[in-house]
Short mmCIF file of C-alpha atoms in Angstrom, two decimals:
data_model
loop_
_atom_site.label_atom_id
_atom_site.label_comp_id
_atom_site.label_asym_id
_atom_site.label_seq_id
_atom_site.Cartn_x
_atom_site.Cartn_y
_atom_site.Cartn_z
CA UNK A 1 62.47 34.35 102.79
CA UNK A 2 65.44 32.36 104.08
CA UNK A 3 65.75 28.64 103.60
CA UNK A 4 68.39 26.32 105.02
CA UNK A 5 68.87 22.78 103.73
CA UNK A 6 71.31 20.17 105.04
CA UNK A 7 73.25 23.00 106.67
CA UNK A 8 76.33 21.97 108.54
CA UNK A 9 79.20 23.95 110.04
CA UNK A 10 82.38 22.15 110.96
CA UNK A 11 84.98 23.39 113.41
CA UNK A 12 88.06 21.53 114.64
CA UNK A 13 86.36 19.03 116.94
CA UNK A 14 82.75 20.09 116.83
CA UNK A 15 80.16 20.15 114.11
CA UNK A 16 76.74 21.72 114.00
CA UNK A 17 74.10 20.11 111.82
CA UNK A 18 70.95 22.14 111.47
CA UNK A 19 67.45 20.91 110.72
CA UNK A 20 66.02 22.18 107.44
CA UNK A 21 64.08 25.34 108.06
CA UNK A 22 62.27 28.10 106.22
CA UNK A 23 62.28 31.51 107.90
CA UNK A 24 59.27 33.40 106.71
CA UNK A 25 59.47 36.83 105.19
CA UNK A 26 58.61 39.93 107.23
CA UNK A 27 58.39 38.53 110.69
CA UNK A 28 60.50 37.58 113.65
CA UNK A 29 61.98 34.17 114.36
CA UNK A 30 63.74 33.58 117.65
CA UNK A 31 66.56 31.07 117.87
CA UNK A 32 66.86 29.52 121.28
CA UNK A 33 68.97 26.82 122.82
CA UNK A 34 71.54 26.23 125.50
CA UNK A 35 75.08 27.59 125.39
CA UNK A 36 77.23 25.89 122.77
CA UNK A 37 74.36 24.67 120.59
CA UNK A 38 75.45 26.77 117.61
CA UNK A 39 73.13 29.75 117.69
CA UNK A 40 75.75 32.39 116.87
CA UNK A 41 77.35 29.96 114.41
CA UNK A 42 74.03 29.71 112.58
CA UNK A 43 73.73 33.50 112.31
CA UNK A 44 77.32 33.78 111.09
CA UNK A 45 76.72 31.05 108.50
CA UNK A 46 73.54 32.77 107.33
CA UNK A 47 75.47 36.01 106.82
CA UNK A 48 78.28 34.02 105.15
CA UNK A 49 80.92 35.12 107.62
CA UNK A 50 82.06 31.53 108.14
CA UNK A 51 82.34 28.55 105.77
CA UNK A 52 79.55 25.97 105.76
CA UNK A 53 78.29 23.02 103.77
CA UNK A 54 74.73 22.63 102.57
CA UNK A 55 72.44 25.24 101.18
CA UNK A 56 71.38 28.68 102.35
CA UNK A 57 68.91 30.61 100.19
CA UNK A 58 68.38 34.26 101.04
CA UNK A 59 66.09 36.62 99.20
CA UNK A 60 67.69 40.06 99.31
CA UNK A 61 70.13 41.86 101.56
CA UNK A 62 71.15 40.32 104.86
CA UNK A 63 73.02 41.88 107.76
CA UNK A 64 74.34 40.53 111.06
CA UNK A 65 74.57 42.38 114.36
CA UNK A 66 77.05 40.78 116.75
CA UNK A 67 76.50 40.09 120.43
CA UNK A 68 79.40 42.43 121.25
CA UNK A 69 78.74 45.27 118.83
CA UNK A 70 81.69 46.91 117.18
CA UNK A 71 81.36 50.62 116.60
CA UNK A 72 83.83 52.50 114.47
CA UNK A 73 85.98 55.29 115.86
CA UNK A 74 83.52 57.96 114.72
CA UNK A 75 80.53 59.82 116.13
CA UNK A 76 77.28 57.95 116.76
CA UNK A 77 75.71 59.67 113.73
CA UNK A 78 78.65 58.73 111.49
CA UNK A 79 78.42 55.13 112.68
CA UNK A 80 74.73 55.01 111.82
CA UNK A 81 75.19 56.49 108.35
CA UNK A 82 78.19 54.29 107.49
CA UNK A 83 76.13 51.75 105.47
CA UNK A 84 74.52 54.69 103.63
CA UNK A 85 77.85 56.33 102.87
CA UNK A 86 79.36 53.15 101.39
CA UNK A 87 76.26 52.84 99.20
CA UNK A 88 76.66 56.49 98.19
CA UNK A 89 73.10 57.25 99.30
CA UNK A 90 71.91 60.75 100.08
CA UNK A 91 72.25 61.06 103.86
CA UNK A 92 69.83 63.97 104.16
CA UNK A 93 67.02 61.77 102.86
CA UNK A 94 67.56 59.46 105.84
CA UNK A 95 67.95 62.09 108.54
CA UNK A 96 64.30 61.95 109.57
CA UNK A 97 64.43 58.17 109.83
CA UNK A 98 67.63 58.30 111.90
CA UNK A 99 66.04 60.80 114.29
CA UNK A 100 62.91 58.65 114.57
CA UNK A 101 64.90 55.51 115.44
CA UNK A 102 67.22 57.46 117.74
CA UNK A 103 64.21 58.93 119.54
CA UNK A 104 62.64 55.49 119.89
CA UNK A 105 65.80 54.06 121.44
CA UNK A 106 66.59 57.18 123.46
CA UNK A 107 69.78 57.96 121.60
CA UNK A 108 68.86 61.36 120.18
CA UNK A 109 71.07 63.27 122.62
CA UNK A 110 74.06 61.08 121.78
CA UNK A 111 74.10 61.45 117.99
CA UNK A 112 77.07 63.83 117.96
CA UNK A 113 79.02 62.04 120.69
CA UNK A 114 82.03 59.86 120.01
CA UNK A 115 81.07 56.19 119.94
CA UNK A 116 84.00 55.45 122.27
CA UNK A 117 82.18 57.21 125.12
CA UNK A 118 79.07 55.01 125.00
CA UNK A 119 78.04 52.28 127.42
CA UNK A 120 77.66 48.68 126.17
CA UNK A 121 73.88 49.04 126.01
CA UNK A 122 74.08 52.30 124.06
CA UNK A 123 76.58 50.69 121.69
CA UNK A 124 74.14 47.85 121.08
CA UNK A 125 71.31 50.27 120.31
CA UNK A 126 73.50 52.29 117.90
CA UNK A 127 74.61 49.13 116.12
CA UNK A 128 70.99 48.01 115.75
CA UNK A 129 70.02 51.32 114.11
CA UNK A 130 73.10 51.03 111.88
CA UNK A 131 71.96 47.53 110.86
CA UNK A 132 68.48 48.62 109.87
CA UNK A 133 69.01 52.12 108.46
CA UNK A 134 69.80 50.89 104.94
CA UNK A 135 66.69 48.75 105.01
CA UNK A 136 68.10 45.25 104.54
CA UNK A 137 65.63 42.45 103.86
CA UNK A 138 66.94 40.22 106.65
CA UNK A 139 68.43 41.36 109.97
CA UNK A 140 70.20 38.88 112.22
CA UNK A 141 70.47 40.03 115.83
CA UNK A 142 72.68 38.11 118.22
CA UNK A 143 71.42 38.48 121.78
CA UNK A 144 70.40 42.13 121.38
CA UNK A 145 69.07 42.45 124.93
CA UNK A 146 72.24 41.27 126.71
CA UNK A 147 73.49 44.74 127.66
CA UNK A 148 70.13 46.49 127.76
CA UNK A 149 68.21 47.64 130.82
CA UNK A 150 64.47 46.95 131.13
CA UNK A 151 63.46 50.30 129.64
CA UNK A 152 65.80 49.84 126.70
CA UNK A 153 64.43 46.34 126.08
CA UNK A 154 60.96 47.87 125.98
CA UNK A 155 62.15 50.53 123.52
CA UNK A 156 63.73 47.86 121.32
CA UNK A 157 60.55 45.79 121.45
CA UNK A 158 58.55 48.80 120.24
CA UNK A 159 60.98 49.38 117.39
CA UNK A 160 60.87 45.72 116.31
CA UNK A 161 57.08 45.74 116.42
CA UNK A 162 57.11 48.57 113.88
CA UNK A 163 59.82 47.11 111.67
CA UNK A 164 58.74 43.46 111.56
CA UNK A 165 56.17 44.22 108.88
CA UNK A 166 58.91 45.38 106.50
CA UNK A 167 61.91 43.26 107.43
CA UNK A 168 62.70 39.72 108.42
CA UNK A 169 64.35 39.37 111.82
CA UNK A 170 66.13 36.30 113.08
CA UNK A 171 67.08 36.87 116.70
CA UNK A 172 69.11 34.82 119.13
CA UNK A 173 67.78 35.45 122.60
CA UNK A 174 67.41 33.95 126.06
CA UNK A 175 65.07 36.69 127.24
CA UNK A 176 61.65 35.05 127.63
CA UNK A 177 59.75 38.30 128.31
CA UNK A 178 61.24 39.88 125.19
CA UNK A 179 60.25 36.82 123.16
CA UNK A 180 56.73 36.69 124.59
CA UNK A 181 56.19 40.39 123.86
CA UNK A 182 56.98 39.89 120.20
CA UNK A 183 54.96 36.63 119.86
CA UNK A 184 57.13 35.05 117.24
CA UNK A 185 58.17 31.82 115.64
CA UNK A 186 60.81 29.90 117.62
CA UNK A 187 63.57 27.70 116.21
CA UNK A 188 65.07 25.68 119.00
CA UNK A 189 68.58 24.25 118.81
CA UNK A 190 70.15 21.52 120.86
CA UNK A 191 70.44 17.79 121.23
CA UNK A 192 71.12 16.08 117.92
CA UNK A 193 72.23 19.16 115.99
CA UNK A 194 75.50 19.37 117.94
CA UNK A 195 78.14 16.76 117.46
CA UNK A 196 81.40 16.83 119.37
CA UNK A 197 84.28 14.72 118.27
CA UNK A 198 86.27 13.29 121.15
CA UNK A 199 89.93 12.99 120.32
CA UNK V 1 130.45 64.65 134.90
CA UNK V 2 126.69 64.62 134.17
CA UNK V 3 126.24 68.29 135.13
CA UNK V 4 129.27 69.15 133.06
CA UNK V 5 127.75 67.24 130.13
CA UNK V 6 124.44 69.04 130.43
CA UNK V 7 126.30 72.34 130.46
CA UNK V 8 128.33 71.15 127.45
CA UNK V 9 125.13 70.11 125.62
CA UNK V 10 123.72 73.63 125.85
CA UNK V 11 127.10 75.06 125.00
CA UNK V 12 127.14 72.84 121.90
CA UNK V 13 123.60 73.84 120.93
CA UNK V 14 124.31 77.54 121.22
CA UNK V 15 127.89 77.37 120.02
CA UNK V 16 126.81 78.51 116.54
CA UNK V 17 129.33 76.00 115.24
CA UNK V 18 128.32 75.15 111.70
CA UNK V 19 129.57 71.55 112.03
CA UNK V 20 127.33 70.75 115.00
CA UNK V 21 124.24 72.17 113.32
CA UNK V 22 124.92 70.32 110.08
CA UNK V 23 125.35 67.05 112.04
CA UNK V 24 122.00 67.59 113.80
CA UNK V 25 120.31 68.64 110.57
CA UNK V 26 121.68 65.64 108.62
CA UNK V 27 120.57 63.20 111.35
CA UNK V 28 117.07 64.64 111.34
CA UNK V 29 116.84 64.90 107.58
CA UNK V 30 117.93 61.32 106.83
CA UNK V 31 115.93 59.78 109.69
CA UNK V 32 112.76 61.69 108.81
CA UNK V 33 113.09 60.97 105.09
CA UNK V 34 113.75 57.28 105.76
CA UNK V 35 110.83 57.12 108.22
CA UNK V 36 108.40 58.76 105.76
CA UNK V 37 109.46 56.45 102.95
CA UNK V 38 109.20 53.43 105.24
CA UNK V 39 105.82 54.67 106.57
CA UNK V 40 104.46 54.86 103.05
CA UNK V 41 105.70 51.38 102.08
CA UNK V 42 105.17 49.79 105.52
CA UNK V 43 101.58 51.02 105.95
CA UNK V 44 100.64 49.77 102.50
CA UNK V 45 102.34 46.39 103.08
CA UNK V 46 101.00 46.02 106.62
CA UNK V 47 97.38 46.67 105.68
CA UNK V 48 97.65 44.56 102.52
CA UNK V 49 99.13 41.58 104.37
CA UNK V 50 96.62 41.78 107.21
CA UNK V 51 93.55 41.83 104.96
CA UNK V 52 94.79 39.35 102.33
CA UNK V 53 94.78 35.60 102.37
CA UNK V 54 97.61 34.09 100.41
CA UNK V 55 99.96 31.15 100.45
CA UNK V 56 102.98 31.56 102.73
CA UNK V 57 101.25 34.35 104.70
CA UNK V 58 102.49 32.89 107.98
CA UNK V 59 106.01 32.56 106.61
CA UNK V 60 105.94 36.15 105.24
CA UNK V 61 104.87 37.42 108.67
CA UNK V 62 107.64 35.43 110.35
CA UNK V 63 110.21 37.02 108.02
CA UNK V 64 108.85 40.51 108.74
CA UNK V 65 108.82 39.91 112.50
CA UNK V 66 112.39 38.58 112.32
CA UNK V 67 113.52 41.71 110.46
CA UNK V 68 111.82 43.89 113.09
CA UNK V 69 114.62 42.92 115.44
CA UNK V 70 117.53 42.77 113.02
CA UNK V 71 120.67 44.36 114.49
CA UNK V 72 121.37 47.57 112.53
CA UNK V 73 124.97 46.53 112.03
CA UNK V 74 123.85 43.31 110.29
CA UNK V 75 121.48 45.24 108.05
CA UNK V 76 124.28 47.73 107.37
CA UNK V 77 126.51 44.84 106.34
CA UNK V 78 123.84 43.51 103.95
CA UNK V 79 123.38 46.99 102.41
CA UNK V 80 127.17 47.38 102.16
CA UNK V 81 127.46 44.05 100.31
CA UNK V 82 124.65 45.02 97.94
CA UNK V 83 126.09 48.48 97.26
CA UNK V 84 129.57 47.14 96.62
CA UNK V 85 128.22 44.15 94.68
CA UNK V 86 125.38 44.42 92.18
CA UNK V 87 125.06 48.21 92.59
CA UNK V 88 128.76 49.02 92.64
CA UNK V 89 128.55 51.11 89.45
CA UNK V 90 126.38 53.71 91.24
CA UNK V 91 129.18 54.56 93.73
CA UNK V 92 126.72 54.85 96.62
CA UNK V 93 128.93 53.56 99.41
CA UNK V 94 129.84 56.20 102.02
CA UNK V 95 127.16 58.57 100.78
CA UNK V 96 124.04 60.05 102.35
CA UNK V 97 121.95 58.01 99.90
CA UNK V 98 123.43 54.79 101.29
CA UNK V 99 122.54 55.92 104.82
CA UNK V 100 118.99 56.73 103.68
CA UNK V 101 118.64 53.29 102.05
CA UNK V 102 119.92 51.49 105.15
CA UNK V 103 117.64 53.39 107.52
CA UNK V 104 114.62 52.93 105.26
CA UNK V 105 115.21 49.17 105.11
CA UNK V 106 115.64 49.12 108.88
CA UNK V 107 112.34 50.92 109.54
CA UNK V 108 110.08 49.21 106.95
CA UNK V 109 109.72 45.92 108.91
CA UNK V 110 109.08 47.82 112.17
CA UNK V 111 106.17 49.75 110.68
CA UNK V 112 104.86 46.80 108.63
CA UNK V 113 105.06 44.37 111.56
CA UNK V 114 103.40 46.70 114.05
CA UNK V 115 100.57 47.44 111.64
CA UNK V 116 100.05 43.72 110.96
CA UNK V 117 99.88 42.96 114.69
CA UNK V 118 97.44 45.78 115.46
CA UNK V 119 95.33 45.24 112.34
CA UNK V 120 94.91 41.50 112.77
CA UNK V 121 94.23 41.53 116.48
CA UNK V 122 91.98 44.52 116.85
CA UNK V 123 90.55 45.03 113.42
CA UNK V 124 89.26 41.53 112.60
CA UNK V 125 85.88 42.35 114.12
CA UNK V 126 85.82 45.77 112.47
CA UNK V 127 86.24 44.13 109.08
CA UNK V 128 83.60 41.53 109.93
CA UNK V 129 81.17 44.30 110.90
CA UNK V 130 81.95 46.25 107.73
CA UNK V 131 81.35 43.09 105.67
CA UNK V 132 77.93 42.54 107.21
CA UNK V 133 77.04 46.17 106.46
CA UNK V 134 77.88 45.63 102.79
CA UNK V 135 81.34 47.18 102.52
CA UNK V 136 83.44 46.17 99.53
CA UNK V 137 87.22 45.66 99.56
CA UNK V 138 87.94 49.34 98.91
CA UNK V 139 85.54 50.48 101.67
CA UNK V 140 87.12 48.03 104.07
CA UNK V 141 90.61 49.22 103.20
CA UNK V 142 89.63 52.86 103.84
CA UNK V 143 87.90 51.89 107.10
CA UNK V 144 90.89 49.86 108.23
CA UNK V 145 93.19 52.82 107.51
CA UNK V 146 91.06 55.18 109.60
CA UNK V 147 90.53 52.65 112.39
CA UNK V 148 94.21 51.78 112.60
CA UNK V 149 95.33 55.42 112.41
CA UNK V 150 96.53 55.53 116.06
CA UNK V 151 98.53 52.34 115.51
CA UNK V 152 99.97 53.72 112.26
CA UNK V 153 101.12 56.89 114.05
CA UNK V 154 102.55 54.77 116.90
CA UNK V 155 104.41 52.58 114.39
CA UNK V 156 105.83 55.64 112.64
CA UNK V 157 107.04 57.04 115.98
CA UNK V 158 108.69 53.70 116.78
CA UNK V 159 110.24 53.62 113.32
CA UNK V 160 111.62 57.13 113.68
CA UNK V 161 113.05 56.32 117.10
CA UNK V 162 114.80 53.32 115.61
CA UNK V 163 116.14 55.35 112.66
CA UNK V 164 117.50 58.32 114.60
CA UNK V 165 119.06 56.21 117.34
CA UNK V 166 120.80 53.55 115.30
CA UNK V 167 124.53 53.74 114.74
CA UNK V 168 125.71 50.44 113.22
CA UNK V 169 124.16 50.71 109.78
CA UNK V 170 124.94 54.39 109.13
CA UNK V 171 128.49 53.87 110.37
CA UNK V 172 129.04 50.96 107.96
CA UNK V 173 127.47 52.43 104.84
CA UNK V 174 128.00 56.13 105.58
CA UNK V 175 131.54 55.91 106.86
CA UNK V 176 131.21 58.78 109.40
CA UNK V 177 132.96 61.24 107.09
CA UNK V 178 133.41 64.65 108.73
CA UNK V 179 131.35 67.33 107.08
CA UNK V 180 129.61 64.82 104.87
CA UNK V 181 128.08 61.69 106.37
CA UNK V 182 128.62 62.30 110.08
CA UNK V 183 125.41 62.11 112.06
CA UNK V 184 124.66 62.46 115.78
CA UNK V 185 125.05 58.77 116.63
CA UNK V 186 128.31 58.33 114.72
CA UNK V 187 129.57 61.58 116.28
CA UNK V 188 128.81 60.10 119.72
CA UNK V 189 130.52 56.79 118.83
CA UNK V 190 133.62 58.60 117.53
CA UNK V 191 133.96 60.88 120.57
CA UNK V 192 133.43 57.91 122.83
CA UNK V 193 136.25 55.99 121.16
CA UNK V 194 138.50 59.05 121.59
CA UNK V 195 137.63 59.28 125.27
CA UNK V 196 135.74 62.57 124.88
CA UNK V 197 132.86 61.30 127.01
CA UNK V 198 131.40 64.66 127.94
CA UNK V 199 131.11 65.52 124.23
CA UNK V 200 129.35 62.15 123.64
CA UNK V 201 126.95 62.68 126.52
CA UNK V 202 126.27 66.24 125.39
CA UNK V 203 125.30 65.09 121.89
CA UNK V 204 123.30 62.24 123.49
CA UNK V 205 121.31 64.79 125.48
CA UNK V 206 120.65 66.81 122.33
CA UNK V 207 119.49 63.58 120.61
CA UNK V 208 117.14 62.84 123.49
CA UNK V 209 115.78 66.39 123.47
CA UNK V 210 115.07 66.21 119.76
CA UNK V 211 113.37 62.79 120.13
CA UNK V 212 111.27 64.14 123.02
CA UNK V 213 110.26 67.20 121.03
CA UNK V 214 109.27 65.18 117.97
CA UNK V 215 107.29 62.69 120.04
CA UNK V 216 105.45 65.55 121.70
CA UNK V 217 104.58 67.09 118.33
CA UNK V 218 103.44 63.74 116.89
CA UNK V 219 101.42 62.92 119.99
CA UNK V 220 99.53 66.18 119.51
CA UNK V 221 98.03 64.73 116.34
CA UNK V 222 96.34 62.20 118.57
CA UNK V 223 95.45 63.81 121.86
CA UNK V 224 94.46 60.49 123.43
CA UNK V 225 97.62 58.77 122.31
CA UNK V 226 99.49 58.36 125.55
CA UNK V 227 96.35 58.28 127.73
#
């Protein structure tokens, strides 16, 4: 479960004040709203990448997958196992899982390729597998369908349908079809939660 | 004149003259040693500064960036004053050690500064990603070192180029003593002042050939380096 109370993020001349909200465990919540309403800021605050005031309660491990995924200068496989390596987990125990996810997202043939050679969509899919492979409790996905083609969106939808029973997903998205397919809770931002200071 | 110099350069290289070889060897030895020392210190400092938040960070970076462009002769003067002042008892002036110290101090800011620039600009998101995947400080440091490896190699190449090509500092603290502290650049400067231009150009060509060869070897470590 994730709970936010009196959450506020302040930048130079803009502040985002979020309504109190409880994100329920093992499910998907979509965050929607127009550009500049603080969707990415909310995800970054939840993963404690930026300073905030107020309260954020998170049960368990949380991870954030950026809109423009950053892959390390390694092979696809090495990128995926990075969170396992830093936790000193036995990689061989996860190989089957990696293959299953890679197959689902049509990445199996790319596992030994350098991550530098991938397209933006492939990078996104690799980064999503990397975010879930260590089984965090909460996964924050920032516009995961941006670079994906229709087939890839369908593959991602299938994967999320399987995983949503075990993990909590909070996803920023503008893709209505994607949202409808997953039939999830929606947290809409906009209007009074954004305050711009005019200097 | 140029053709004559090229001919002279090869004549010098194959002259089997002990003095010429010892000048080339000393230049390479001191520059490489200074570059490796500076690479070790500069990489550590560069990574540390880029991932740490501390008071006066901006000021520290400004100082490093200023020293990246310090004229070698000014740095040589500073080293000369230090060696003849607080460290006078060690009798280091006009020795190879003094030349090594000057070149190391010249190269450290170049490597540190370049690593700071590349780390901060390109690696901020890498560190952010590593943080969200659960990496601790040590993991992030290792990741940053591997991710900035091409920039580290590039910085070392730049540092070496600066070390082997500079003349002001080694001239001031080394003294250009024949058979002892004379290196390629001071040899060129001396011959130039005596009007032996073809000799200067010949040694200049050898210097360029050596730099080209070393760059080629270093670039092989990263095949995609100059792509």
